[in-house]
N, CA, C, O and CB atoms as a CASP TS submission, in Angstrom:
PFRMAT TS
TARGET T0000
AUTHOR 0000-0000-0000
METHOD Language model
MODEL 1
PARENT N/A
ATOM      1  N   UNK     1     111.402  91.923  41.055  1.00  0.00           N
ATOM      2  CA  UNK     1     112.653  91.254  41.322  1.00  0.00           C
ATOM      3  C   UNK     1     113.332  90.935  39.993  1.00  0.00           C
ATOM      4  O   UNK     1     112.759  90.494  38.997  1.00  0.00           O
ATOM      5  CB  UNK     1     112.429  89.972  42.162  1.00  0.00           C
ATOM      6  N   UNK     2     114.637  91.217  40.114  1.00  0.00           N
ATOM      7  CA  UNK     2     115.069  90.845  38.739  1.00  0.00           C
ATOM      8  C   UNK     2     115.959  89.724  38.943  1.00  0.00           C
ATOM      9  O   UNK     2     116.988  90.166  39.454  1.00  0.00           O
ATOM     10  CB  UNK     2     115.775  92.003  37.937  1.00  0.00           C
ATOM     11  N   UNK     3     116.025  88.567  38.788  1.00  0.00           N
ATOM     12  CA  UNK     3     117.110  86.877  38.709  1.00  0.00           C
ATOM     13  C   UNK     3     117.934  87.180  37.903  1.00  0.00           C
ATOM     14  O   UNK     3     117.471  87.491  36.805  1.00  0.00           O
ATOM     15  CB  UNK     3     116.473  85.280  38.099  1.00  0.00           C
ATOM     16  N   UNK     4     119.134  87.218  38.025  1.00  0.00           N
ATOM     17  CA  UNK     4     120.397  87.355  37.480  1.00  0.00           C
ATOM     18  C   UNK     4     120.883  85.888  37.500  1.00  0.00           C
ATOM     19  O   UNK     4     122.039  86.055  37.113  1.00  0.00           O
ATOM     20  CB  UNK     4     121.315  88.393  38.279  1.00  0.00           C
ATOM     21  N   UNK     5     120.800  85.061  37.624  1.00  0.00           N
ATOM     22  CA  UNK     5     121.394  83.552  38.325  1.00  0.00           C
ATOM     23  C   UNK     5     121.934  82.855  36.773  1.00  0.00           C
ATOM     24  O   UNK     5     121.046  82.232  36.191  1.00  0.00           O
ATOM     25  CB  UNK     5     119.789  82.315  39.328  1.00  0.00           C
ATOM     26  N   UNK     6     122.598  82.881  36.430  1.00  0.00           N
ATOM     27  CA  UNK     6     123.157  81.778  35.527  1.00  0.00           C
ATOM     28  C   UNK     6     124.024  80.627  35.514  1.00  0.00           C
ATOM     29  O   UNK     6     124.720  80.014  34.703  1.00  0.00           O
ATOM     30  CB  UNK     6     123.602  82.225  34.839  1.00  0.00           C
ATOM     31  N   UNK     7     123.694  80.574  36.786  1.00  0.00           N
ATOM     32  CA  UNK     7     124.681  79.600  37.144  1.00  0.00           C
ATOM     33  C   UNK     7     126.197  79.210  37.257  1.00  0.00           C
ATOM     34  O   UNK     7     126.677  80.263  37.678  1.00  0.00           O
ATOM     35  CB  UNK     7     124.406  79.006  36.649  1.00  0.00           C
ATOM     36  N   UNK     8     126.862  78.644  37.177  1.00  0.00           N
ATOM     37  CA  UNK     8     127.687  77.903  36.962  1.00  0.00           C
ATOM     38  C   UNK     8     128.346  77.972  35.466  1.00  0.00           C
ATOM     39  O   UNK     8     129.539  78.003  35.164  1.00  0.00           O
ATOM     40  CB  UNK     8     127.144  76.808  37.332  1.00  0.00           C
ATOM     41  N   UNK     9     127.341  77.985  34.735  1.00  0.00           N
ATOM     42  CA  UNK     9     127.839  77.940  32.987  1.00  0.00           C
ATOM     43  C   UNK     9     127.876  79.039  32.338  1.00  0.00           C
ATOM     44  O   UNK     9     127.916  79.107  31.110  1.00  0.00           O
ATOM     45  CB  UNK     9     126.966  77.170  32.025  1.00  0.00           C
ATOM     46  N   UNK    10     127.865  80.060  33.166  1.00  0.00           N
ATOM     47  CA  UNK    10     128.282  81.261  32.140  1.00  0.00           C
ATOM     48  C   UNK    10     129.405  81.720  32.004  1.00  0.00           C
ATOM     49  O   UNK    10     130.123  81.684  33.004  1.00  0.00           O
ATOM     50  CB  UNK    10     127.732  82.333  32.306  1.00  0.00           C
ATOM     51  N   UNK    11     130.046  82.399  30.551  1.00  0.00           N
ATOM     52  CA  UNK    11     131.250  82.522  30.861  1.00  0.00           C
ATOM     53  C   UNK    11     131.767  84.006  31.178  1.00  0.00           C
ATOM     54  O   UNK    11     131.126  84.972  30.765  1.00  0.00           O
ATOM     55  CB  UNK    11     131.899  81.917  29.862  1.00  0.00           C
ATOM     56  N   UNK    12     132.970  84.165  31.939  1.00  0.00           N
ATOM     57  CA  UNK    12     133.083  85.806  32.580  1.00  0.00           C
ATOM     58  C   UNK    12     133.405  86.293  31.606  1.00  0.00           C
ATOM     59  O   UNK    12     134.138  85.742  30.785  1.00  0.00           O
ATOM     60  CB  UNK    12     134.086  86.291  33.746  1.00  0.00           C
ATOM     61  N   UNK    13     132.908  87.465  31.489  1.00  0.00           N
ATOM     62  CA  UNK    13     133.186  88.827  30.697  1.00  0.00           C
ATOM     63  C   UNK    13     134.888  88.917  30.963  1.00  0.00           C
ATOM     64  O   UNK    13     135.251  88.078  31.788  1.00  0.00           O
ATOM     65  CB  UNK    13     132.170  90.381  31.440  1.00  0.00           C
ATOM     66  N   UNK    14     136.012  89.789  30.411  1.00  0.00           N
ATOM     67  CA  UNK    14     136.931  90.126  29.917  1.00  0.00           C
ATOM     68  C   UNK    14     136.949  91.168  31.333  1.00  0.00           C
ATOM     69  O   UNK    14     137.841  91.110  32.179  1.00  0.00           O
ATOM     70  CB  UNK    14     136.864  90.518  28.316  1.00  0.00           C
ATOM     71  N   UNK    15     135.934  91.990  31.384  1.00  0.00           N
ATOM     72  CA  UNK    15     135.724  93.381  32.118  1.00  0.00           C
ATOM     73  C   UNK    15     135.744  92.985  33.635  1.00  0.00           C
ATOM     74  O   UNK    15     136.545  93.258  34.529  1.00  0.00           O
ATOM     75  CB  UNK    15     134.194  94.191  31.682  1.00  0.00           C
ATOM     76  N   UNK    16     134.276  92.047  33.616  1.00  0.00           N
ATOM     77  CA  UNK    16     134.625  91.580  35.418  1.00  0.00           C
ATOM     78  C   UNK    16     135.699  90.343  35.839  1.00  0.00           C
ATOM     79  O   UNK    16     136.013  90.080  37.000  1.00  0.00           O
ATOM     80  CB  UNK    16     133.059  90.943  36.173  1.00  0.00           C
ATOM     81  N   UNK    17     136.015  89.892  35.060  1.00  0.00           N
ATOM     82  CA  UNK    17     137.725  89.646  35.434  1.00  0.00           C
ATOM     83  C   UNK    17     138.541  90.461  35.759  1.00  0.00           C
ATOM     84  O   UNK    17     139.268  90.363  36.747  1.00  0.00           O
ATOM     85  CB  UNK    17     138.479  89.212  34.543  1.00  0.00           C
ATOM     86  N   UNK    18     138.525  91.320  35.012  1.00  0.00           N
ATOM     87  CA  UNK    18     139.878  92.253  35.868  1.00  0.00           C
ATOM     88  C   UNK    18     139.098  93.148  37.105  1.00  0.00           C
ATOM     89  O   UNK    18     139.839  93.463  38.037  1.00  0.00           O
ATOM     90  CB  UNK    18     140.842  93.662  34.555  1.00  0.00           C
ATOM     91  N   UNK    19     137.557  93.618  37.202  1.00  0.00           N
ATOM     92  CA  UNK    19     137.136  93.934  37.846  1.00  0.00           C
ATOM     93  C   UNK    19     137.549  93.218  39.295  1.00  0.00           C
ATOM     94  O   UNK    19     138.109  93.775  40.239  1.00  0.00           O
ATOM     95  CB  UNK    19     136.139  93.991  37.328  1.00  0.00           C
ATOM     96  N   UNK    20     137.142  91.908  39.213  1.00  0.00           N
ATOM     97  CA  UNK    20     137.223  90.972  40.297  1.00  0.00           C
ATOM     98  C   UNK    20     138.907  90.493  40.446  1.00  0.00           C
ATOM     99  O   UNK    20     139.133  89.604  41.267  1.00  0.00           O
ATOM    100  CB  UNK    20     136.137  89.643  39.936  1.00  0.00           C
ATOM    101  N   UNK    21     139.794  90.931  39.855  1.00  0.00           N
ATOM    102  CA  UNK    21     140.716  90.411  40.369  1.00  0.00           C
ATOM    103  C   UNK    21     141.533  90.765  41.528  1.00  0.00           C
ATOM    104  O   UNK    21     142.250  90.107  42.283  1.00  0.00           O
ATOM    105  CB  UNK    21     141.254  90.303  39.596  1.00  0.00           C
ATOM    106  N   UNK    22     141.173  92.150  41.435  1.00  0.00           N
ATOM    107  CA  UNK    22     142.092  92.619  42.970  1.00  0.00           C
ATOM    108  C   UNK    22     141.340  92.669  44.478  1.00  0.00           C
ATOM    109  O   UNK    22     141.799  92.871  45.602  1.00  0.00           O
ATOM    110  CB  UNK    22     142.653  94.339  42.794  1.00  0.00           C
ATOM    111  N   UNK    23     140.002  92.400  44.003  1.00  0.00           N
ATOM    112  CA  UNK    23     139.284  91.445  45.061  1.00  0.00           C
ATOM    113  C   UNK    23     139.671  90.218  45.471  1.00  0.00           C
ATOM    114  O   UNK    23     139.906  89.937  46.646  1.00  0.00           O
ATOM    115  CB  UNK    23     138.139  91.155  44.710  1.00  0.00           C
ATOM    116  N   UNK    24     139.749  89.479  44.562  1.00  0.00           N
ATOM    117  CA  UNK    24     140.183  87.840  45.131  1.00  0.00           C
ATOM    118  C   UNK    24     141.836  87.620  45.198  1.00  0.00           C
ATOM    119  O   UNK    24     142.467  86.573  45.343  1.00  0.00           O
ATOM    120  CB  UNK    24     139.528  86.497  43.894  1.00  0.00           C
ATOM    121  N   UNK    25     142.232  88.776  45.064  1.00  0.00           N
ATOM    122  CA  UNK    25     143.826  88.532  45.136  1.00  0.00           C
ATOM    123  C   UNK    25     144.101  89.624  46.394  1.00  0.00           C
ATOM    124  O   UNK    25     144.983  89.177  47.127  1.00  0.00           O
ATOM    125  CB  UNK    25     144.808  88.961  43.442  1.00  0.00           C
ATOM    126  N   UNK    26     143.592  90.930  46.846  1.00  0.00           N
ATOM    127  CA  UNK    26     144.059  91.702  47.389  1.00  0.00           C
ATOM    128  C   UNK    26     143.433  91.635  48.543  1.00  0.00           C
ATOM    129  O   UNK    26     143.937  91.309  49.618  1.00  0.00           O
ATOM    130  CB  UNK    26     144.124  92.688  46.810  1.00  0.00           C
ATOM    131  N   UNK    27     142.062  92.016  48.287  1.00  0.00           N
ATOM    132  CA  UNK    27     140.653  92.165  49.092  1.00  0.00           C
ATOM    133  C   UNK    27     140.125  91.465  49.492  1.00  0.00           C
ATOM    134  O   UNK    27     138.918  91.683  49.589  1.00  0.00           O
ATOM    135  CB  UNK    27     139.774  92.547  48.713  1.00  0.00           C
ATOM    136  N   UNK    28     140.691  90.113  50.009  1.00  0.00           N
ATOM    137  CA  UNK    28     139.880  88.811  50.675  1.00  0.00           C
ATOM    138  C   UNK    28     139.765  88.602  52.052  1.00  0.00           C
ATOM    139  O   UNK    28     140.148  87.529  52.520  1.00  0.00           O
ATOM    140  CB  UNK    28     140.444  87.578  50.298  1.00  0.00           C
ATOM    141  N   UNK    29     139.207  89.628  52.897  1.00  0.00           N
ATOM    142  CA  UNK    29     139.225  89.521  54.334  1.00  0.00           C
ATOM    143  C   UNK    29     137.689  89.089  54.147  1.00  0.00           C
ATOM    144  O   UNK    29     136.998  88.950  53.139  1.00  0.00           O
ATOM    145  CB  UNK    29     139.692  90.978  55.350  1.00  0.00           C
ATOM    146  N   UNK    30     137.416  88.925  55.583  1.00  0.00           N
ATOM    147  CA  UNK    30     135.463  88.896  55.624  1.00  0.00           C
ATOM    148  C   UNK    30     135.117  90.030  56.416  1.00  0.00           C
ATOM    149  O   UNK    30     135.548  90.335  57.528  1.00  0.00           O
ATOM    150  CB  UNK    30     134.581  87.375  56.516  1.00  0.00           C
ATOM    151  N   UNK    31     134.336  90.577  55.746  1.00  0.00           N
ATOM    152  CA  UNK    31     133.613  92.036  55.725  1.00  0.00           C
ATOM    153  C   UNK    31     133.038  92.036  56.855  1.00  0.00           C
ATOM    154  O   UNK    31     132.535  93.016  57.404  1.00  0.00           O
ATOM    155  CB  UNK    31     132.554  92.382  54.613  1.00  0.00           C
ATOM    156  N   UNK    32     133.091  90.782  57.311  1.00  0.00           N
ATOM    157  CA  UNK    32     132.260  91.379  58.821  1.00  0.00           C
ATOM    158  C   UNK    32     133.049  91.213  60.242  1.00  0.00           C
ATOM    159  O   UNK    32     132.611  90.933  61.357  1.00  0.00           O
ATOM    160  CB  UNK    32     130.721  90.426  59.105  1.00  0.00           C
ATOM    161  N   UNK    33     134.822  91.581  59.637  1.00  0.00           N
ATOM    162  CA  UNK    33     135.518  91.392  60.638  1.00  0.00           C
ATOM    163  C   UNK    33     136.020  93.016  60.721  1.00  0.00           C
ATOM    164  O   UNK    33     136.028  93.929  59.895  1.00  0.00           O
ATOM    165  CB  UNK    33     136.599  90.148  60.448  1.00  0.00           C
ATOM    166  N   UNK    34     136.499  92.886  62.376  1.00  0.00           N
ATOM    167  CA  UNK    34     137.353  94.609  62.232  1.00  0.00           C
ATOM    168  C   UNK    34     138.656  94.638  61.686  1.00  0.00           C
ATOM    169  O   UNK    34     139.166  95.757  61.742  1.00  0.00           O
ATOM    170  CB  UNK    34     137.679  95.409  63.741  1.00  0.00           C
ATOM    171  N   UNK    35     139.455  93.623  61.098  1.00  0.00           N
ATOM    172  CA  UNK    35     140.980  93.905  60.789  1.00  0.00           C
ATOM    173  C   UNK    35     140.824  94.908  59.851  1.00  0.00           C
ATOM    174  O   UNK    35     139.829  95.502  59.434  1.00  0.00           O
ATOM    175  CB  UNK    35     141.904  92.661  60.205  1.00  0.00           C
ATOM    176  N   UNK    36     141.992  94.977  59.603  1.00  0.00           N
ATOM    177  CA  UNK    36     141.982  95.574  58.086  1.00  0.00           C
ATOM    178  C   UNK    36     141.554  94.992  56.687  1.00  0.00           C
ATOM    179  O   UNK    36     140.851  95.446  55.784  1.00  0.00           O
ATOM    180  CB  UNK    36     143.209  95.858  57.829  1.00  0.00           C
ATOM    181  N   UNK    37     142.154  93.971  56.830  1.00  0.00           N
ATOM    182  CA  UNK    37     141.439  93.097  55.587  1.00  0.00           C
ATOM    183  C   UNK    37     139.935  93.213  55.628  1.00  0.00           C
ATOM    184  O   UNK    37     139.386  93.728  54.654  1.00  0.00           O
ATOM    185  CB  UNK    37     141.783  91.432  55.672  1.00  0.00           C
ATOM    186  N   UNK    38     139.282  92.837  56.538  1.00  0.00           N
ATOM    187  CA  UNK    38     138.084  92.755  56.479  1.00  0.00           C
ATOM    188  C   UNK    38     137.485  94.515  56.679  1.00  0.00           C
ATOM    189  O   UNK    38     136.263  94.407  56.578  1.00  0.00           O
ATOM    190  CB  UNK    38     137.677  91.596  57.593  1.00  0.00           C
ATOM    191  N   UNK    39     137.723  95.573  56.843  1.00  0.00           N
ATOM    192  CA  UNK    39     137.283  96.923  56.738  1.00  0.00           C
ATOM    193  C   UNK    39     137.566  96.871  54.752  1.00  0.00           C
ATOM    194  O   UNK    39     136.648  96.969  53.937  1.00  0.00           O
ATOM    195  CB  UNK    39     138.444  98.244  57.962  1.00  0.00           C
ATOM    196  N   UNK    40     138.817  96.724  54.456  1.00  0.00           N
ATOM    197  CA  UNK    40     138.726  96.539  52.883  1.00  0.00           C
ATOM    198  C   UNK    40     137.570  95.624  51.851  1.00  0.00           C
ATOM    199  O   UNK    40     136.991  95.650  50.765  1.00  0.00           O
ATOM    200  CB  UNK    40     140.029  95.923  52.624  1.00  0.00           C
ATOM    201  N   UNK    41     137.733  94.902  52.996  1.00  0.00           N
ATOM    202  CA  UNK    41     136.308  93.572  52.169  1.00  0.00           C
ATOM    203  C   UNK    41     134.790  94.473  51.851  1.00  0.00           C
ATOM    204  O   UNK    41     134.088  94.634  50.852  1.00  0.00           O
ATOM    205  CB  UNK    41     135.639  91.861  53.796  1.00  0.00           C
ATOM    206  N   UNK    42     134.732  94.983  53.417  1.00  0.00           N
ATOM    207  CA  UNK    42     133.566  95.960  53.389  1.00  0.00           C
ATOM    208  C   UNK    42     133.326  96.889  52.558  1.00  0.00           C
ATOM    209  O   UNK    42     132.304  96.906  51.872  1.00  0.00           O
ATOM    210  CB  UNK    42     133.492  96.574  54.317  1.00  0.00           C
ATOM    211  N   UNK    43     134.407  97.945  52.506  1.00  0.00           N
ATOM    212  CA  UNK    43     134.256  99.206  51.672  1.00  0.00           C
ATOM    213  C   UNK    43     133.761  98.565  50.445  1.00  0.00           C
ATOM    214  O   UNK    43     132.664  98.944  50.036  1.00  0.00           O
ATOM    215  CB  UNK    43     135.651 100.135  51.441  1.00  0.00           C
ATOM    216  N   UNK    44     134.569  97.399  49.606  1.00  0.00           N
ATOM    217  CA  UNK    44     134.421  96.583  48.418  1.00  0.00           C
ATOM    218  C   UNK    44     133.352  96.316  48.238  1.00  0.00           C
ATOM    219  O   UNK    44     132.867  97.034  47.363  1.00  0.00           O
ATOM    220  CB  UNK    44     135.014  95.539  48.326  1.00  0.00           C
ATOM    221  N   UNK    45     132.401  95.313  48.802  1.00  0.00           N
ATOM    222  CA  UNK    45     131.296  95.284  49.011  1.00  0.00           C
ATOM    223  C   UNK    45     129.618  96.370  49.055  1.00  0.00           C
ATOM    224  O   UNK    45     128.602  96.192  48.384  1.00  0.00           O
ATOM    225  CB  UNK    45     131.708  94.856  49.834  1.00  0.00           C
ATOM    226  N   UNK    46     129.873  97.341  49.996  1.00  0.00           N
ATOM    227  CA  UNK    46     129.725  98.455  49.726  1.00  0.00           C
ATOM    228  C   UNK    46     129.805  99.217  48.937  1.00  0.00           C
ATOM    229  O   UNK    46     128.807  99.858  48.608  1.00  0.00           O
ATOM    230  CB  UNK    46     129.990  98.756  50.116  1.00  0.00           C
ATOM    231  N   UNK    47     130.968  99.413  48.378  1.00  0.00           N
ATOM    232  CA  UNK    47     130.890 100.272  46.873  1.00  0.00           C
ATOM    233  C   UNK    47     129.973  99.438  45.861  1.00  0.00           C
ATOM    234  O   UNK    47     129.135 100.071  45.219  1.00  0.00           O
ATOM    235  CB  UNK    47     132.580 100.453  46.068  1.00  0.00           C
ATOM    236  N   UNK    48     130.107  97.705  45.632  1.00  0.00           N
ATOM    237  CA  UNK    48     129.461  96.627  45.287  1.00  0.00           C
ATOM    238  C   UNK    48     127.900  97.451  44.911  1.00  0.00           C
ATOM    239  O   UNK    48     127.283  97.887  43.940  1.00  0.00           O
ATOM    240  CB  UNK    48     129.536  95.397  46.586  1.00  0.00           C
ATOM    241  N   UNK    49     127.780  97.322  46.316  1.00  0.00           N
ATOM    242  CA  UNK    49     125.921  97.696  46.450  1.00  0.00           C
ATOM    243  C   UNK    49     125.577  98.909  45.871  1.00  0.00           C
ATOM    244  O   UNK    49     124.564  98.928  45.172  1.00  0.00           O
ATOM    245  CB  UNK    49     125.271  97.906  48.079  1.00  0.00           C
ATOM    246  N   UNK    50     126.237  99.949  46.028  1.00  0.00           N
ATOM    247  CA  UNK    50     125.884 101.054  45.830  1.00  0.00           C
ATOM    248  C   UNK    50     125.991 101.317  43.777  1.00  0.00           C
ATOM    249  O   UNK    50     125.354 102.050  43.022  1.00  0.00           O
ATOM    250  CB  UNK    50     126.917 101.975  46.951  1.00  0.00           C
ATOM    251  N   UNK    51     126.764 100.619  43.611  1.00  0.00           N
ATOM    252  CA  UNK    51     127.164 100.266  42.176  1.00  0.00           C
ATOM    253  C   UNK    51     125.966  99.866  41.757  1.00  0.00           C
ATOM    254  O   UNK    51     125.248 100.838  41.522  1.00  0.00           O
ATOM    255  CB  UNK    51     128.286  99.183  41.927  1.00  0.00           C
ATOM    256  N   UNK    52     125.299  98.542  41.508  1.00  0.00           N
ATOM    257  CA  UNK    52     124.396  97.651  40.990  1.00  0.00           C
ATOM    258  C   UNK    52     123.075  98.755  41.594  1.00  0.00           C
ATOM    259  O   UNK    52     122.231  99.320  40.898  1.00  0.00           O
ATOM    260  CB  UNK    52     124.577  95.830  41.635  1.00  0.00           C
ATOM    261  N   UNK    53     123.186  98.804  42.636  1.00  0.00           N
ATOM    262  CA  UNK    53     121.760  99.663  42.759  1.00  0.00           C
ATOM    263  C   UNK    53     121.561 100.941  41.967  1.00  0.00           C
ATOM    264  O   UNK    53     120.393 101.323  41.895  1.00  0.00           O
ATOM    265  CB  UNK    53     121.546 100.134  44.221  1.00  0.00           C
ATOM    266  N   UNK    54     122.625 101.788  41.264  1.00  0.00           N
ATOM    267  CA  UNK    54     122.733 103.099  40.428  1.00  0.00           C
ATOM    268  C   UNK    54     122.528 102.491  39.372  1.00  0.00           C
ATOM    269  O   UNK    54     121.616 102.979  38.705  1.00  0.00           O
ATOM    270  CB  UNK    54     124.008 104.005  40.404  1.00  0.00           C
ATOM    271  N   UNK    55     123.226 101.234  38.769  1.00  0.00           N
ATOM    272  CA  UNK    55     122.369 100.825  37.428  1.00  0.00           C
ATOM    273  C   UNK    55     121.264 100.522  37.402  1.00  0.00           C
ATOM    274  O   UNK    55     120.543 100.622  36.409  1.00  0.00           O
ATOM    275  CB  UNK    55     122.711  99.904  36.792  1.00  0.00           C
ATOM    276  N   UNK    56     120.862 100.012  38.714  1.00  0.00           N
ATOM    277  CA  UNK    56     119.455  99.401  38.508  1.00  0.00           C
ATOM    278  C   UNK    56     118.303 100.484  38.912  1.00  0.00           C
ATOM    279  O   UNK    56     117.100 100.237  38.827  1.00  0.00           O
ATOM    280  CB  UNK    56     119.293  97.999  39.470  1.00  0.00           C
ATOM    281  N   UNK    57     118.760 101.516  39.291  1.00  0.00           N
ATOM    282  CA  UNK    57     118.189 102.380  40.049  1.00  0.00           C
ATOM    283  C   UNK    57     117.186 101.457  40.981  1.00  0.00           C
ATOM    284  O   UNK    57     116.117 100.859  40.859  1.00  0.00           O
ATOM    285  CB  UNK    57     117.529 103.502  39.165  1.00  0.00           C
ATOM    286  N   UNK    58     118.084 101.682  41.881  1.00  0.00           N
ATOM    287  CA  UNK    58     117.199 101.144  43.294  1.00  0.00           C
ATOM    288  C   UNK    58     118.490 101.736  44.585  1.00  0.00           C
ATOM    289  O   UNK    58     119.360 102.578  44.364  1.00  0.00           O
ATOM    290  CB  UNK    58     116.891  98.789  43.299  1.00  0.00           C
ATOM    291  N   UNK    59     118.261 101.019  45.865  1.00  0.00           N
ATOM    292  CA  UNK    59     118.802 101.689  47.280  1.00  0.00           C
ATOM    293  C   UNK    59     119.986 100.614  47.452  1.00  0.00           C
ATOM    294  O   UNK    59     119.670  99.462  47.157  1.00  0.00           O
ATOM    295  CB  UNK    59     117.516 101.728  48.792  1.00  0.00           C
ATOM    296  N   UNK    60     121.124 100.800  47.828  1.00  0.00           N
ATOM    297  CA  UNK    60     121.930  99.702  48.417  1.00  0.00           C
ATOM    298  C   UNK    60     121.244  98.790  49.058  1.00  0.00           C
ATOM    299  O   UNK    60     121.558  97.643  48.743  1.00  0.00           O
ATOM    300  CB  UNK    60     122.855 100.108  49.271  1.00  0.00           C
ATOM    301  N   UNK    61     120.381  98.894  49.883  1.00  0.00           N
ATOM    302  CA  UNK    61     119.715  98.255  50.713  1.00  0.00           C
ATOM    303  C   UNK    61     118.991  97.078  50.126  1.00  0.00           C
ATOM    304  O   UNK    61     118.719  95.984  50.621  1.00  0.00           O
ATOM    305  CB  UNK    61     118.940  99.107  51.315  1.00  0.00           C
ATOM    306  N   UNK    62     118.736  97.617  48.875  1.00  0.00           N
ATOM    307  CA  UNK    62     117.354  96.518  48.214  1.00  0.00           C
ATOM    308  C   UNK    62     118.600  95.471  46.993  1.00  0.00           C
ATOM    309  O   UNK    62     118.276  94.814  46.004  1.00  0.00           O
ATOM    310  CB  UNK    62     115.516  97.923  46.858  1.00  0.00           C
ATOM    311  N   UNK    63     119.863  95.666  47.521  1.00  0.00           N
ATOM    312  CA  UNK    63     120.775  94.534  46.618  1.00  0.00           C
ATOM    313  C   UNK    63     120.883  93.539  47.575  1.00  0.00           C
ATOM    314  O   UNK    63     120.698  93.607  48.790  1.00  0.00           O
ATOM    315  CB  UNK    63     122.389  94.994  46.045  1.00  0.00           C
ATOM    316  N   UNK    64     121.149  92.775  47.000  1.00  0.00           N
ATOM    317  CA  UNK    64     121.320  90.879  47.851  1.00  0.00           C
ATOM    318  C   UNK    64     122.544  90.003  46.883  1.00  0.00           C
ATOM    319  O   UNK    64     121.998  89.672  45.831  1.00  0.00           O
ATOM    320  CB  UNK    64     119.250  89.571  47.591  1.00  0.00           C
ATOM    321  N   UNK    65     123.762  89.615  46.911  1.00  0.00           N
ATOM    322  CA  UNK    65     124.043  88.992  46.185  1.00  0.00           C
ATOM    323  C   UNK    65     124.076  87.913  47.371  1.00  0.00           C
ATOM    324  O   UNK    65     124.250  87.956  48.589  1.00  0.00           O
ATOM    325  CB  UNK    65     125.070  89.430  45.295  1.00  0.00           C
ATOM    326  N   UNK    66     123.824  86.924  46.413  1.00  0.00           N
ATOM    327  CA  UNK    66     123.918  85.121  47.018  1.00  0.00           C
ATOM    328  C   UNK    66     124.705  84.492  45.836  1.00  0.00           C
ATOM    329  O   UNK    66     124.980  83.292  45.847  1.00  0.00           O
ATOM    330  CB  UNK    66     122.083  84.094  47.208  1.00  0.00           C
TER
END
């Protein structure tokens, strides 16, 4: 298992700021609805998993963010 958790006090990178911005500005449905917003939340998410698991080499399946 690898803990990523820093809490609260770390400060954002330059990169996942703009990464994350058209998420929390564009892409804010809940992923586990059928609108559209929420099919966008999903794909986001999804690409999410599939992302972190190619760096980490591991399966979408075996990502968890909390």
């Amino acid at each position: 298992m690898i803990y990523l958790d820093n809490a609260a006090t770390t400060p954002l990178r330059r990169e996942a700021l703009e990464a994350m911005l058209p998420l929390l500005t564009e892409t804010y449905g809940n992923p586990s609805s059928a609108h559209a917003a929420g099919r966008r939340a999903r794909a986001a998410l999804d690409e999410a998993h599939e992302t972190v698991a190619r760096c980490l080499g591991g399966q979408p399946r075996e990502v968890v963010f909390t």
